[in-house]
Short mmCIF file of C-alpha atoms in Angstrom, two decimals:
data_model
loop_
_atom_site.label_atom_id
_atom_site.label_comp_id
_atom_site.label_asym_id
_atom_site.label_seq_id
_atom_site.Cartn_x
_atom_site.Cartn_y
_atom_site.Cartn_z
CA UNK A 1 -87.20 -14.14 -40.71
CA UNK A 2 -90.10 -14.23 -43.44
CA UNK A 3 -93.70 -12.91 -42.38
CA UNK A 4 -96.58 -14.92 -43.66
CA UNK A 5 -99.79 -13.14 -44.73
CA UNK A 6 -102.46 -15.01 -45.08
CA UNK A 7 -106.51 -14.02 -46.63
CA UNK A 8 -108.98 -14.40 -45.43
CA UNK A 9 -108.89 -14.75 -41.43
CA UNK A 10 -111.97 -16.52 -41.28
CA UNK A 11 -114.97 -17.25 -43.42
CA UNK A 12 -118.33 -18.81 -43.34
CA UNK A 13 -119.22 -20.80 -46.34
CA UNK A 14 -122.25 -22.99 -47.03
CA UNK A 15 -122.39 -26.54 -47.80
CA UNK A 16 -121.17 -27.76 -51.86
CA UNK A 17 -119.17 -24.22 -52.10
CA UNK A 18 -115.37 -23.41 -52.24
CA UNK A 19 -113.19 -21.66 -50.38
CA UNK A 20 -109.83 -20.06 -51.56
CA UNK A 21 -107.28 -19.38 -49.36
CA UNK A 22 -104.04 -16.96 -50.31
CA UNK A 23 -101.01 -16.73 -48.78
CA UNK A 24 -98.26 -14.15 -49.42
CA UNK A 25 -94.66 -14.65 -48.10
CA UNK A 26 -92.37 -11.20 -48.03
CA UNK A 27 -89.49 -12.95 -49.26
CA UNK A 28 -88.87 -15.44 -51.61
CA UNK A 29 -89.39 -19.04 -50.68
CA UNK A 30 -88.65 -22.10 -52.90
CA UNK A 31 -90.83 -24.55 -50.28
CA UNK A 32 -94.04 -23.58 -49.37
CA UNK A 33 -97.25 -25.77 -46.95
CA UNK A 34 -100.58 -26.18 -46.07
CA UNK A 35 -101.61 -27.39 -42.94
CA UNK A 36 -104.90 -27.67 -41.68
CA UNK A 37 -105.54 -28.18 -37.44
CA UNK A 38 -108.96 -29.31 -36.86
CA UNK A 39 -110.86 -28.17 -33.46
CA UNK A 40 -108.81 -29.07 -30.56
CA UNK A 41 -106.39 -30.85 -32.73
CA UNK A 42 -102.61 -31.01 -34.03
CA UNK A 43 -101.46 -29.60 -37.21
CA UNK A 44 -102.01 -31.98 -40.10
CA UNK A 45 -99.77 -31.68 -43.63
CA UNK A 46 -101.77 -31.20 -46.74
CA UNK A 47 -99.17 -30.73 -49.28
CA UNK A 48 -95.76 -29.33 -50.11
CA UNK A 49 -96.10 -26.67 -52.62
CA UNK A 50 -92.81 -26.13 -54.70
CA UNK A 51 -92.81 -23.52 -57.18
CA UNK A 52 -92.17 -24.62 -60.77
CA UNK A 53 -93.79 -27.81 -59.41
CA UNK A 54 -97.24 -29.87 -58.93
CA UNK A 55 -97.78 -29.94 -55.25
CA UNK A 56 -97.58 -33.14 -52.86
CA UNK A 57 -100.14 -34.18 -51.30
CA UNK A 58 -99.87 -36.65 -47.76
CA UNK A 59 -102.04 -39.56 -47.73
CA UNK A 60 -105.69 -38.76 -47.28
CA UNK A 61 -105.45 -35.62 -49.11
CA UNK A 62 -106.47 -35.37 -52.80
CA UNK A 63 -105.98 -32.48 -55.40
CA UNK A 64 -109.41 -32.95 -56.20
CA UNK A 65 -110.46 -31.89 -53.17
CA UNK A 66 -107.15 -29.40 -52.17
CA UNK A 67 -106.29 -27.70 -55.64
CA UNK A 68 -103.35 -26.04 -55.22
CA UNK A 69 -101.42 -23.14 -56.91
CA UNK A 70 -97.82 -21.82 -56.65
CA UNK A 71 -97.19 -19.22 -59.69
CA UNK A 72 -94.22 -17.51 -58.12
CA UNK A 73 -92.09 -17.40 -55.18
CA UNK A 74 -93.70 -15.65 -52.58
CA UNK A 75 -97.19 -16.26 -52.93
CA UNK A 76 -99.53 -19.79 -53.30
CA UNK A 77 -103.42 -20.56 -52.91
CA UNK A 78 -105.23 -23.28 -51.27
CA UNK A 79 -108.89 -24.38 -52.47
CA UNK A 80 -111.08 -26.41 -50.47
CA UNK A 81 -114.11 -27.37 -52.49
CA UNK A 82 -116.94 -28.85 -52.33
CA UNK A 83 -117.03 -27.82 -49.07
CA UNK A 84 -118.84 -30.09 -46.11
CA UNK A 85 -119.27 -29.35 -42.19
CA UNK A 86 -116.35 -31.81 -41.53
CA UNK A 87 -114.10 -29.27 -43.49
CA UNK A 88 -114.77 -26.67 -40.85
CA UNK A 89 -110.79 -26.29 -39.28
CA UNK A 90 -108.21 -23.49 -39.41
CA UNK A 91 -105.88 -23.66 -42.67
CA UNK A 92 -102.27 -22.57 -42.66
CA UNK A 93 -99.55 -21.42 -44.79
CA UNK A 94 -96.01 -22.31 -43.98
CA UNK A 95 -92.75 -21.46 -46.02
CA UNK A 96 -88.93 -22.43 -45.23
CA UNK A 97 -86.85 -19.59 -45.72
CA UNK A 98 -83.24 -20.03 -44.96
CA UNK A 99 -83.28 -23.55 -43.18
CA UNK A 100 -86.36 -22.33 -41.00
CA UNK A 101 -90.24 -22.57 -41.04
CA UNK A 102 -92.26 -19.97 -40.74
CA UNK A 103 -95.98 -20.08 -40.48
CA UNK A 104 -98.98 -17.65 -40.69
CA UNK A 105 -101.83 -16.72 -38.64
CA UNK A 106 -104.19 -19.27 -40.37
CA UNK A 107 -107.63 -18.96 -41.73
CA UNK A 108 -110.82 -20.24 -39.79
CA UNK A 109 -112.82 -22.25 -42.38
CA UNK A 110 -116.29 -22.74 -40.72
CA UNK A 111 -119.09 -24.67 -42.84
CA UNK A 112 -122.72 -24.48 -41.97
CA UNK B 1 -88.85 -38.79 -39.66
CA UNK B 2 -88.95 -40.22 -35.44
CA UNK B 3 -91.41 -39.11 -33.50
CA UNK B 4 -91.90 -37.70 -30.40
CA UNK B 5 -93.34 -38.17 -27.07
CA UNK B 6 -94.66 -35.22 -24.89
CA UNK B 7 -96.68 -35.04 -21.55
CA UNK B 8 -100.12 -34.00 -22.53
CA UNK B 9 -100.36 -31.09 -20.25
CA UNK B 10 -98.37 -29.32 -17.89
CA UNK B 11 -98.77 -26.05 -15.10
CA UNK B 12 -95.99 -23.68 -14.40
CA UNK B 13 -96.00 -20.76 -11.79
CA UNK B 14 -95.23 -17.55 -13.40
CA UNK B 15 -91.87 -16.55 -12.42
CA UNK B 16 -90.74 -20.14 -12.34
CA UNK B 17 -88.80 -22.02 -14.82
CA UNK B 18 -90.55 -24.55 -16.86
CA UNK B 19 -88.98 -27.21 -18.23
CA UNK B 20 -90.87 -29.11 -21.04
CA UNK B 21 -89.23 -32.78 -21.31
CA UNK B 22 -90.05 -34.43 -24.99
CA UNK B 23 -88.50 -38.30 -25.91
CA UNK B 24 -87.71 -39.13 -28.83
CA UNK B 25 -86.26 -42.37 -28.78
CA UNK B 26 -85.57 -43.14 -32.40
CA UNK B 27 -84.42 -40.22 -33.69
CA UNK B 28 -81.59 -40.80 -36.13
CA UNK B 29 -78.13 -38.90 -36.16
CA UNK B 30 -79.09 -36.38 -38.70
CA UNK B 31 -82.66 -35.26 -37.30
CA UNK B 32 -82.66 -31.92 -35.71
CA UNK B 33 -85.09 -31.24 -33.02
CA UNK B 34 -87.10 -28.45 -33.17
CA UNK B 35 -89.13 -26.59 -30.56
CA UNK B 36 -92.29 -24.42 -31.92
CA UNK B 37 -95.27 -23.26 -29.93
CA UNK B 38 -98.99 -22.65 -30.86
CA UNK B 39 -100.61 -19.82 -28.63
CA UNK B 40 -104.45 -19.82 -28.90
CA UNK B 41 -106.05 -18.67 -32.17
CA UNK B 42 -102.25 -17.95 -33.64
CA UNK B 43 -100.02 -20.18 -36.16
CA UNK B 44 -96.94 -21.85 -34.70
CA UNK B 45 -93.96 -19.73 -33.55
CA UNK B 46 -90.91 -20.91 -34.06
CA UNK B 47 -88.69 -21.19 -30.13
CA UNK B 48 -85.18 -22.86 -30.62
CA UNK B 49 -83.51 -25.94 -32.49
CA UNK B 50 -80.57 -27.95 -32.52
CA UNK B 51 -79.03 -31.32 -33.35
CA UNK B 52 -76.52 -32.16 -30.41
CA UNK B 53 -75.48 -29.04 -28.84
CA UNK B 54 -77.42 -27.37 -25.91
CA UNK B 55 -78.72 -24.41 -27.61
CA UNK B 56 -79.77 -20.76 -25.71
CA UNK B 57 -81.65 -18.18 -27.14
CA UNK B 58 -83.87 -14.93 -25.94
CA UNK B 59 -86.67 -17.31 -25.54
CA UNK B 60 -85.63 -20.23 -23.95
CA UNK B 61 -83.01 -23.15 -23.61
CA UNK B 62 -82.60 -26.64 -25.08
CA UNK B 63 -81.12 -29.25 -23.41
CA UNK B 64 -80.22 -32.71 -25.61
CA UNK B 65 -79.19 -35.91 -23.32
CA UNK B 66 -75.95 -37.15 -24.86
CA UNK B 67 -77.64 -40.47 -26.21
CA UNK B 68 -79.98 -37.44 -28.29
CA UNK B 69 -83.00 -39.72 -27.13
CA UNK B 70 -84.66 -36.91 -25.23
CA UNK B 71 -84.57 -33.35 -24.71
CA UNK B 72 -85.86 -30.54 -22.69
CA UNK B 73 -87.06 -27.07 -23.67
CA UNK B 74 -86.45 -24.53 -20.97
CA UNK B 75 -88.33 -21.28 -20.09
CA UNK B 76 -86.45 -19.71 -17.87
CA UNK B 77 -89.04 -17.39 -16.02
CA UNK B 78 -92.41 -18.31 -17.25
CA UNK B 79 -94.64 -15.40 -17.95
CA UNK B 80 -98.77 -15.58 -18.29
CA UNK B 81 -97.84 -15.05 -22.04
CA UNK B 82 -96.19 -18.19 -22.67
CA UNK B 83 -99.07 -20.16 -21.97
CA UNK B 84 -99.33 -22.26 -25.39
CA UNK B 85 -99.11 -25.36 -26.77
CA UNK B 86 -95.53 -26.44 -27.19
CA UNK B 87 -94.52 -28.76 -29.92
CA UNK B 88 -90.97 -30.95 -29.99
CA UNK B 89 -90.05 -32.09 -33.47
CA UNK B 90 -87.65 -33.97 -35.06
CA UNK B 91 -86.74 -33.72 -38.61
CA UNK B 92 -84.03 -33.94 -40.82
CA UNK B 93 -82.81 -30.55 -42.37
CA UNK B 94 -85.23 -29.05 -44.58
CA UNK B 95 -87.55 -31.55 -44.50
CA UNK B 96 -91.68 -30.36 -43.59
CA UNK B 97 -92.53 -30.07 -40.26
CA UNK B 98 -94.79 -32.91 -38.58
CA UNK B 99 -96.59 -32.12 -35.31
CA UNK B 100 -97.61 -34.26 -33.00
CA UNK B 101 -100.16 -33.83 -29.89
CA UNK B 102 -97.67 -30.97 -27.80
CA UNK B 103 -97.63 -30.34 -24.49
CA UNK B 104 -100.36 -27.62 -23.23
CA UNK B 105 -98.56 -25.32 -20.69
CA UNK B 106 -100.62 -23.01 -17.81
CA UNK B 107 -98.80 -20.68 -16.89
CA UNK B 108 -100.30 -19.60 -13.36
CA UNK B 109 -99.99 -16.23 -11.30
#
């Protein structure tokens, strides 16, 4: 199985700021994803992260908004800026390793 | 990718079996279906798969009706711990995951 680190576990950041999110596999994963699960919600797809690749982004998600990096195989950032109270959710990392997906323990993005 | 339908919520006496039923109606002969579950404040663990085959593991059982419309995920002694949210998919291999709504299990002493 692959273990999925992810920094930080939660943060509080104010209104009009950024927040970026890491995420470190322990083996190396061509396929990498962001998910974000808003309170008392499903998981929702951002993007598919590829390394050696821009990311893909699902409808109602823009790069502007999500930048995205993927510089090697085991490790990829999320960036959610500008930040607003509606971005307040928990934002995971998720990597397919050998057929399966794995996912870390998420990050809990709360806005004031 | 098909989706899925799951019963919003569900209770289970601990000890018991629970058995998790999920349609999925148009799923197409390559789509595997996938079992994950989502206990409070943690990401999604992964529980079983398969594509026609029942399927056992340490965790828990998968049944898939012949047709492959619907399937049923099968804890076979519910403890408090597996209260969760449990999530059938269907996707075709090595494709991304898409969740839908999940069933919320209670476990109950």
């Amino acid at each position: 199985s692959a273990v999925i680190s992810q920094k930080p576990s939660r943060d509080i950041c104010q209104r009009g700021t950024s927040l970026t999110i890491q995420c470190q596999v322990d083996s190396q994963v061509t396929m990498m994803f962001w998910y974000r699960q808003q309170p008392g919600q499903s998981l929702t797809l951002i993007a598919t992260a590829n390394q050696g690749s821009e990311a893909t982004y699902e409808s109602g998600f823009v790069i502007d908004k999500f930048p995205i990096s993927r510089p090697n195989l085991t490790f990829s950032t999320l960036t959610v800026s500008n930040l607003s109270p509606e971005d307040s959710s928990i934002y995971l990392c998720s990597a397919q390793y050998r057929g399966e997906q794995y996912f870390g323990p998420g990050t809990r993005l709360t806005v004031t | 990718d098909a989706k899925t339908t799951q019963p919003t919520s569900m209770d289970c006496a601990e000890g018991r079996a629970a058995n998790l039923p999920c349609n999925h109606s148009t799923i197409s002969g390559n789509e595997y279906v996938y079992w994950y579950r989502q206990i409070h404040s943690q990401g999604p663990q992964y529980i079983i798969h398969g594509l026609k085959n029942n399927e056992t593991n340490e965790m828990a059982s998968l049944i898939i009706t012949e047709d492959r419309k619907s399937s049923t995920l099968i804890l076979p002694h519910a403890t408090l711990r597996d209260t969760a949210v449990y999530y059938c998919i269907v996707k075709y291999n090595n494709n991304d995951m898409r969740f839908g709504a999940g069933t919320r299990l209670t476990v109950k002493p």
